[in-house]
mmCIF file of C-alpha atoms in Angstrom:
data_model
loop_
_atom_site.group_PDB
_atom_site.id
_atom_site.type_symbol
_atom_site.label_atom_id
_atom_site.label_comp_id
_atom_site.label_asym_id
_atom_site.label_seq_id
_atom_site.Cartn_x
_atom_site.Cartn_y
_atom_site.Cartn_z
ATOM 1 C CA UNK A 1 74.187 43.468 -52.557
ATOM 2 C CA UNK A 2 75.848 45.817 -50.040
ATOM 3 C CA UNK A 3 77.921 42.864 -47.806
ATOM 4 C CA UNK A 4 77.317 39.997 -49.305
ATOM 5 C CA UNK A 5 80.701 38.007 -49.804
ATOM 6 C CA UNK A 6 79.271 34.677 -50.935
ATOM 7 C CA UNK A 7 77.861 33.431 -54.414
ATOM 8 C CA UNK A 8 73.892 33.471 -54.093
ATOM 9 C CA UNK A 9 71.427 31.925 -57.603
ATOM 10 C CA UNK A 10 68.482 33.823 -57.413
ATOM 11 C CA UNK A 11 65.359 32.899 -59.409
ATOM 12 C CA UNK A 12 63.036 35.998 -61.168
ATOM 13 C CA UNK A 13 59.697 35.522 -62.268
ATOM 14 C CA UNK A 14 57.414 37.811 -64.292
ATOM 15 C CA UNK A 15 52.973 37.324 -62.944
ATOM 16 C CA UNK A 16 51.374 38.171 -65.737
ATOM 17 C CA UNK A 17 47.887 38.783 -63.442
ATOM 18 C CA UNK A 18 49.509 40.787 -60.673
ATOM 19 C CA UNK A 19 52.389 42.885 -63.394
ATOM 20 C CA UNK A 20 55.193 42.913 -61.264
ATOM 21 C CA UNK A 21 58.150 40.201 -60.555
ATOM 22 C CA UNK A 22 58.689 37.387 -58.586
ATOM 23 C CA UNK A 23 62.686 37.342 -57.254
ATOM 24 C CA UNK A 24 63.921 34.124 -55.279
ATOM 25 C CA UNK A 25 67.035 34.223 -54.246
ATOM 26 C CA UNK A 26 69.401 31.383 -52.550
ATOM 27 C CA UNK A 27 72.345 30.985 -51.384
ATOM 28 C CA UNK A 28 74.543 29.363 -53.608
ATOM 29 C CA UNK A 29 75.760 26.367 -51.900
ATOM 30 C CA UNK A 30 77.606 24.391 -55.828
ATOM 31 C CA UNK A 31 79.763 27.813 -55.507
ATOM 32 C CA UNK A 32 80.279 27.758 -52.342
ATOM 33 C CA UNK A 33 81.679 24.465 -51.668
ATOM 34 C CA UNK A 34 83.827 24.981 -54.977
ATOM 35 C CA UNK A 35 85.563 27.981 -53.356
ATOM 36 C CA UNK A 36 86.577 25.815 -50.322
ATOM 37 C CA UNK A 37 87.594 22.491 -52.623
ATOM 38 C CA UNK A 38 89.780 25.382 -54.720
ATOM 39 C CA UNK A 39 90.762 27.292 -51.219
ATOM 40 C CA UNK A 40 91.943 23.833 -49.584
ATOM 41 C CA UNK A 41 93.430 22.930 -52.724
ATOM 42 C CA UNK A 42 95.660 26.615 -52.676
ATOM 43 C CA UNK A 43 96.075 25.371 -48.823
ATOM 44 C CA UNK A 44 97.353 21.858 -50.053
ATOM 45 C CA UNK A 45 99.762 22.963 -52.874
ATOM 46 C CA UNK A 46 101.385 26.014 -50.769
ATOM 47 C CA UNK A 47 102.394 22.850 -47.816
ATOM 48 C CA UNK A 48 103.488 20.853 -50.687
ATOM 49 C CA UNK A 49 105.875 23.847 -52.150
ATOM 50 C CA UNK A 50 106.765 24.266 -48.954
ATOM 51 C CA UNK A 51 107.426 20.316 -47.945
ATOM 52 C CA UNK A 52 109.191 20.165 -51.463
ATOM 53 C CA UNK A 53 111.652 22.841 -51.010
ATOM 54 C CA UNK A 54 112.317 21.334 -47.004
ATOM 55 C CA UNK A 55 113.023 18.061 -48.830
ATOM 56 C CA UNK A 56 115.764 20.320 -51.816
ATOM 57 C CA UNK A 57 116.997 21.685 -48.784
ATOM 58 C CA UNK A 58 117.632 18.874 -47.216
ATOM 59 C CA UNK A 59 119.202 17.300 -49.945
ATOM 60 C CA UNK A 60 121.535 19.810 -50.719
ATOM 61 C CA UNK A 61 122.790 19.695 -46.646
ATOM 62 C CA UNK A 62 122.919 16.540 -46.507
ATOM 63 C CA UNK A 63 125.178 16.398 -50.202
ATOM 64 C CA UNK A 64 127.082 19.075 -48.734
ATOM 65 C CA UNK A 65 127.852 17.239 -45.491
ATOM 66 C CA UNK A 66 128.831 14.286 -47.439
ATOM 67 C CA UNK A 67 131.181 16.401 -49.487
ATOM 68 C CA UNK A 68 132.854 18.159 -46.337
ATOM 69 C CA UNK A 69 133.270 14.571 -44.924
ATOM 70 C CA UNK A 70 134.898 13.178 -48.256
ATOM 71 C CA UNK A 71 136.899 15.973 -47.835
ATOM 72 C CA UNK A 72 137.847 15.323 -44.268
ATOM 73 C CA UNK A 73 139.000 11.935 -45.188
ATOM 74 C CA UNK A 74 141.263 12.620 -47.783
ATOM 75 C CA UNK A 75 142.872 15.223 -46.021
ATOM 76 C CA UNK A 76 143.509 12.757 -43.340
ATOM 77 C CA UNK A 77 144.603 9.947 -45.573
ATOM 78 C CA UNK A 78 147.534 12.375 -46.905
ATOM 79 C CA UNK A 79 147.979 15.084 -45.216
ATOM 80 C CA UNK A 80 148.242 14.271 -41.929
ATOM 81 C CA UNK A 81 149.896 10.718 -42.394
ATOM 82 C CA UNK A 82 152.594 12.261 -44.476
ATOM 83 C CA UNK A 83 152.881 15.241 -42.311
ATOM 84 C CA UNK A 84 152.959 12.330 -39.253
ATOM 85 C CA UNK A 85 155.510 10.222 -41.226
ATOM 86 C CA UNK A 86 157.984 13.092 -41.968
ATOM 87 C CA UNK A 87 157.589 14.586 -38.415
ATOM 88 C CA UNK A 88 158.863 11.148 -36.755
ATOM 89 C CA UNK A 89 161.978 10.757 -39.094
ATOM 90 C CA UNK A 90 162.847 14.141 -39.034
ATOM 91 C CA UNK A 91 162.650 13.824 -35.003
ATOM 92 C CA UNK A 92 164.987 10.393 -35.882
ATOM 93 C CA UNK A 93 167.395 12.336 -38.087
ATOM 94 C CA UNK A 94 167.674 14.895 -35.332
ATOM 95 C CA UNK A 95 168.618 11.904 -32.672
ATOM 96 C CA UNK A 96 171.281 10.123 -35.213
ATOM 97 C CA UNK A 97 172.670 13.662 -34.823
ATOM 98 C CA UNK A 98 173.158 13.867 -31.212
ATOM 99 C CA UNK A 99 174.307 9.897 -31.049
ATOM 100 C CA UNK A 100 175.618 8.582 -34.522
ATOM 101 C CA UNK A 101 175.744 11.257 -36.951
ATOM 102 C CA UNK A 102 176.881 8.791 -39.167
ATOM 103 C CA UNK A 103 173.367 8.153 -40.071
ATOM 104 C CA UNK A 104 171.876 11.707 -40.530
ATOM 105 C CA UNK A 105 172.683 11.219 -43.793
ATOM 106 C CA UNK A 106 170.013 8.403 -44.105
ATOM 107 C CA UNK A 107 167.583 9.922 -42.382
ATOM 108 C CA UNK A 108 167.727 12.765 -44.292
ATOM 109 C CA UNK A 109 167.763 10.709 -47.577
ATOM 110 C CA UNK A 110 164.267 8.726 -45.746
ATOM 111 C CA UNK A 111 162.411 12.419 -44.439
ATOM 112 C CA UNK A 112 162.822 13.248 -47.853
ATOM 113 C CA UNK A 113 161.175 10.084 -49.720
ATOM 114 C CA UNK A 114 158.741 10.396 -46.291
ATOM 115 C CA UNK A 115 157.659 14.062 -48.298
ATOM 116 C CA UNK A 116 157.951 13.238 -51.762
ATOM 117 C CA UNK A 117 155.382 10.033 -51.154
ATOM 118 C CA UNK A 118 153.027 12.414 -48.908
ATOM 119 C CA UNK A 119 153.153 15.674 -52.177
ATOM 120 C CA UNK A 120 152.212 12.875 -54.644
ATOM 121 C CA UNK A 121 149.490 11.673 -52.317
ATOM 122 C CA UNK A 122 148.323 15.109 -51.855
ATOM 123 C CA UNK A 123 148.466 15.778 -55.862
ATOM 124 C CA UNK A 124 146.152 12.717 -56.087
ATOM 125 C CA UNK A 125 143.832 13.679 -53.713
ATOM 126 C CA UNK A 126 143.426 16.914 -55.289
ATOM 127 C CA UNK A 127 142.908 15.369 -58.392
ATOM 128 C CA UNK A 128 140.107 13.776 -56.697
ATOM 129 C CA UNK A 129 138.278 17.462 -55.390
ATOM 130 C CA UNK A 130 138.889 18.983 -58.033
ATOM 131 C CA UNK A 131 137.123 16.169 -60.696
ATOM 132 C CA UNK A 132 134.224 18.298 -62.863
ATOM 133 C CA UNK A 133 131.077 16.993 -62.821
ATOM 134 C CA UNK A 134 130.064 17.773 -66.079
ATOM 135 C CA UNK A 135 132.063 15.024 -67.883
ATOM 136 C CA UNK A 136 131.601 13.065 -71.476
ATOM 137 C CA UNK A 137 130.156 10.057 -71.203
ATOM 138 C CA UNK A 138 130.411 6.866 -72.656
ATOM 139 C CA UNK A 139 133.765 7.153 -73.955
ATOM 140 C CA UNK A 140 135.399 8.857 -71.177
ATOM 141 C CA UNK A 141 134.971 5.738 -69.027
ATOM 142 C CA UNK A 142 137.135 3.699 -72.448
ATOM 143 C CA UNK A 143 139.591 6.020 -72.636
ATOM 144 C CA UNK A 144 140.251 5.819 -68.553
ATOM 145 C CA UNK A 145 140.534 2.368 -68.989
ATOM 146 C CA UNK A 146 142.500 3.141 -72.248
ATOM 147 C CA UNK A 147 145.145 5.780 -70.382
ATOM 148 C CA UNK A 148 145.578 3.033 -67.501
ATOM 149 C CA UNK A 149 146.589 -0.230 -69.593
ATOM 150 C CA UNK A 150 149.210 2.639 -71.350
ATOM 151 C CA UNK A 151 150.551 4.096 -68.262
ATOM 152 C CA UNK A 152 150.921 0.408 -66.019
ATOM 153 C CA UNK A 153 151.351 -1.892 -67.663
ATOM 154 C CA UNK A 154 147.652 -3.892 -67.510
ATOM 155 C CA UNK A 155 145.766 -5.573 -69.701
ATOM 156 C CA UNK A 156 142.610 -4.386 -69.348
ATOM 157 C CA UNK A 157 139.479 -6.097 -71.187
ATOM 158 C CA UNK A 158 136.196 -4.291 -71.320
ATOM 159 C CA UNK A 159 133.012 -5.590 -72.415
ATOM 160 C CA UNK A 160 129.686 -2.556 -72.990
ATOM 161 C CA UNK A 161 126.702 -4.141 -73.620
ATOM 162 C CA UNK A 162 124.446 -1.648 -76.134
ATOM 163 C CA UNK A 163 121.857 -0.807 -73.431
ATOM 164 C CA UNK A 164 123.994 -0.201 -70.717
ATOM 165 C CA UNK A 165 125.513 3.012 -72.964
ATOM 166 C CA UNK A 166 122.727 5.222 -71.785
ATOM 167 C CA UNK A 167 122.994 4.310 -68.082
ATOM 168 C CA UNK A 168 126.182 4.772 -68.230
ATOM 169 C CA UNK A 169 125.953 8.691 -69.805
ATOM 170 C CA UNK A 170 123.248 9.205 -67.444
ATOM 171 C CA UNK A 171 125.413 8.107 -64.506
ATOM 172 C CA UNK A 172 129.348 9.255 -65.862
ATOM 173 C CA UNK A 173 129.873 11.422 -62.691
ATOM 174 C CA UNK A 174 129.268 7.988 -60.451
ATOM 175 C CA UNK A 175 131.448 5.896 -62.708
ATOM 176 C CA UNK A 176 134.897 7.841 -63.615
ATOM 177 C CA UNK A 177 134.989 8.332 -59.949
ATOM 178 C CA UNK A 178 133.954 4.677 -58.318
ATOM 179 C CA UNK A 179 136.076 3.359 -61.274
ATOM 180 C CA UNK A 180 139.104 6.189 -60.945
ATOM 181 C CA UNK A 181 139.416 5.490 -57.096
ATOM 182 C CA UNK A 182 139.111 1.076 -57.841
ATOM 183 C CA UNK A 183 142.059 1.453 -60.690
ATOM 184 C CA UNK A 184 143.663 3.557 -58.153
ATOM 185 C CA UNK A 185 143.490 0.674 -55.544
ATOM 186 C CA UNK A 186 144.387 -1.604 -58.202
ATOM 187 C CA UNK A 187 147.193 0.156 -59.231
ATOM 188 C CA UNK A 188 148.576 1.205 -55.796
ATOM 189 C CA UNK A 189 148.077 -2.231 -54.085
ATOM 190 C CA UNK A 190 147.057 -4.490 -56.516
ATOM 191 C CA UNK A 191 149.879 -5.572 -57.806
ATOM 192 C CA UNK A 192 147.036 -7.143 -60.333
ATOM 193 C CA UNK A 193 147.993 -8.093 -64.493
ATOM 194 C CA UNK A 194 144.616 -8.550 -65.505
ATOM 195 C CA UNK A 195 141.761 -5.938 -65.039
ATOM 196 C CA UNK A 196 138.338 -6.643 -66.315
ATOM 197 C CA UNK A 197 135.414 -3.545 -66.572
ATOM 198 C CA UNK A 198 131.921 -4.936 -67.602
ATOM 199 C CA UNK A 199 129.059 -2.872 -67.195
ATOM 200 C CA UNK A 200 125.266 -4.610 -68.020
ATOM 201 C CA UNK A 201 121.361 -3.811 -67.678
ATOM 202 C CA UNK A 202 119.506 -6.268 -65.070
ATOM 203 C CA UNK A 203 115.996 -5.508 -65.377
ATOM 204 C CA UNK A 204 113.941 -6.658 -61.941
ATOM 205 C CA UNK A 205 109.969 -6.260 -61.311
ATOM 206 C CA UNK A 206 111.596 -2.941 -58.906
ATOM 207 C CA UNK A 207 113.197 -1.707 -62.720
ATOM 208 C CA UNK A 208 115.949 -1.312 -64.732
ATOM 209 C CA UNK A 209 119.413 -0.582 -62.898
ATOM 210 C CA UNK A 210 122.835 -0.553 -64.530
ATOM 211 C CA UNK A 211 125.436 -2.493 -62.823
ATOM 212 C CA UNK A 212 129.156 -2.752 -63.350
ATOM 213 C CA UNK A 213 131.808 -5.051 -62.438
ATOM 214 C CA UNK A 214 135.624 -3.555 -61.757
ATOM 215 C CA UNK A 215 137.959 -7.243 -61.726
ATOM 216 C CA UNK A 216 141.384 -7.530 -60.818
ATOM 217 C CA UNK A 217 143.375 -10.628 -60.408
ATOM 218 C CA UNK A 218 145.552 -9.027 -57.982
ATOM 219 C CA UNK A 219 146.336 -9.930 -54.168
ATOM 220 C CA UNK A 220 143.295 -9.248 -52.851
ATOM 221 C CA UNK A 221 142.287 -8.478 -49.256
ATOM 222 C CA UNK A 222 140.763 -9.618 -46.258
ATOM 223 C CA UNK A 223 137.337 -7.235 -46.385
ATOM 224 C CA UNK A 224 136.632 -8.630 -42.053
ATOM 225 C CA UNK A 225 139.731 -5.877 -41.111
ATOM 226 C CA UNK A 226 139.607 -2.292 -40.162
ATOM 227 C CA UNK A 227 141.818 -1.004 -42.876
ATOM 228 C CA UNK A 228 142.377 2.307 -41.234
ATOM 229 C CA UNK A 229 143.275 5.366 -42.456
ATOM 230 C CA UNK A 230 141.868 3.743 -45.733
ATOM 231 C CA UNK A 231 138.665 5.866 -47.163
ATOM 232 C CA UNK A 232 138.331 5.353 -50.626
ATOM 233 C CA UNK A 233 135.873 2.207 -50.623
ATOM 234 C CA UNK A 234 133.900 4.338 -48.085
ATOM 235 C CA UNK A 235 134.185 6.681 -49.982
ATOM 236 C CA UNK A 236 133.234 4.786 -53.754
ATOM 237 C CA UNK A 237 129.878 3.020 -51.465
ATOM 238 C CA UNK A 238 128.876 7.194 -51.565
ATOM 239 C CA UNK A 239 129.027 7.941 -54.271
ATOM 240 C CA UNK A 240 127.257 5.327 -55.502
ATOM 241 C CA UNK A 241 124.108 6.789 -52.714
ATOM 242 C CA UNK A 242 124.484 10.086 -53.904
ATOM 243 C CA UNK A 243 123.163 8.538 -56.720
ATOM 244 C CA UNK A 244 120.608 6.013 -55.709
ATOM 245 C CA UNK A 245 122.133 3.108 -55.521
ATOM 246 C CA UNK A 246 125.390 0.886 -53.689
ATOM 247 C CA UNK A 247 128.755 -0.473 -54.349
ATOM 248 C CA UNK A 248 129.816 -3.092 -52.703
ATOM 249 C CA UNK A 249 133.409 -5.041 -52.303
ATOM 250 C CA UNK A 250 134.229 -8.425 -52.523
ATOM 251 C CA UNK A 251 137.722 -9.357 -51.948
ATOM 252 C CA UNK A 252 139.476 -12.699 -50.305
ATOM 253 C CA UNK A 253 143.528 -12.905 -49.580
ATOM 254 C CA UNK A 254 145.004 -13.978 -53.313
ATOM 255 C CA UNK A 255 141.355 -14.087 -54.990
ATOM 256 C CA UNK A 256 141.486 -10.472 -56.282
ATOM 257 C CA UNK A 257 139.028 -7.807 -55.569
ATOM 258 C CA UNK A 258 135.947 -6.454 -57.048
ATOM 259 C CA UNK A 259 133.921 -3.583 -57.440
ATOM 260 C CA UNK A 260 130.628 -3.775 -58.320
ATOM 261 C CA UNK A 261 128.542 -0.629 -58.334
ATOM 262 C CA UNK A 262 123.876 -0.639 -58.819
ATOM 263 C CA UNK A 263 122.511 1.835 -60.378
ATOM 264 C CA UNK A 264 119.450 3.110 -60.957
ATOM 265 C CA UNK A 265 118.174 3.534 -64.832
ATOM 266 C CA UNK A 266 115.633 5.965 -65.928
ATOM 267 C CA UNK A 267 113.201 4.635 -68.133
ATOM 268 C CA UNK A 268 114.816 6.641 -71.571
ATOM 269 C CA UNK A 269 118.012 4.960 -70.323
ATOM 270 C CA UNK A 270 116.142 1.326 -70.751
ATOM 271 C CA UNK A 271 115.087 1.123 -74.430
ATOM 272 C CA UNK A 272 118.138 0.336 -76.290
ATOM 273 C CA UNK A 273 118.302 -3.078 -77.563
ATOM 274 C CA UNK A 274 120.659 -5.306 -75.262
ATOM 275 C CA UNK A 275 124.421 -5.950 -76.597
ATOM 276 C CA UNK A 276 127.511 -5.967 -75.582
ATOM 277 C CA UNK A 277 130.767 -4.693 -77.597
ATOM 278 C CA UNK A 278 133.765 -5.695 -76.021
ATOM 279 C CA UNK A 279 136.974 -4.254 -76.300
#
């Protein structure tokens, strides 16, 4: 019928006595309700897609903001401090030139050392920033530990549970970055003789988690005292948070340092048999 914009149900009856048809037509409320339901579902789906897109944009923005924050911290902890130290020494050397020329040579030597140290720290920061995201997991972590032992002479022991290896693969980038920062701290500050790496799976009611410990027997530090200008520990926590986990540092003067990282595991990463392999 012209202008009919909704479904109808029609019943056609044959009247034999009068030799004509009887047609009864009425709106099809069931079909209309189904149409309304489908339209509501389409609107809900569009709304959900918009919310997911907004959430993805928010996650991308948060990730970018954290990356920029890490860049700022790395630059502050390397270039800014090194340039300030070098500038201070240059001014002191200029003062020696006018008051005590015999000390100019010593001042230049100290300034040169400050420049060399600053350059090394800047290169280290650049290396951290250029670390690729598509890392080969598993053996890559063990290679890092092996290379560290060869370069520093520090004894390294490794204990990786069989069940933890899929988790190390899933979180390869996060683990490598946290481990790299922990090993740099050991080499630069701890004066340790031994480092131990442990990776296990911990199962709780909330689900399975990968637990990674990096422990050294170095001099440790007082965690209650703020360390101005050092952002490595903060960076490790941020890397873990980006992967949905946590990273905590436990230390005390003379008691060494423990870096413990806890990361969520997917269902596929928890199917392997528990075990341990020592290296």
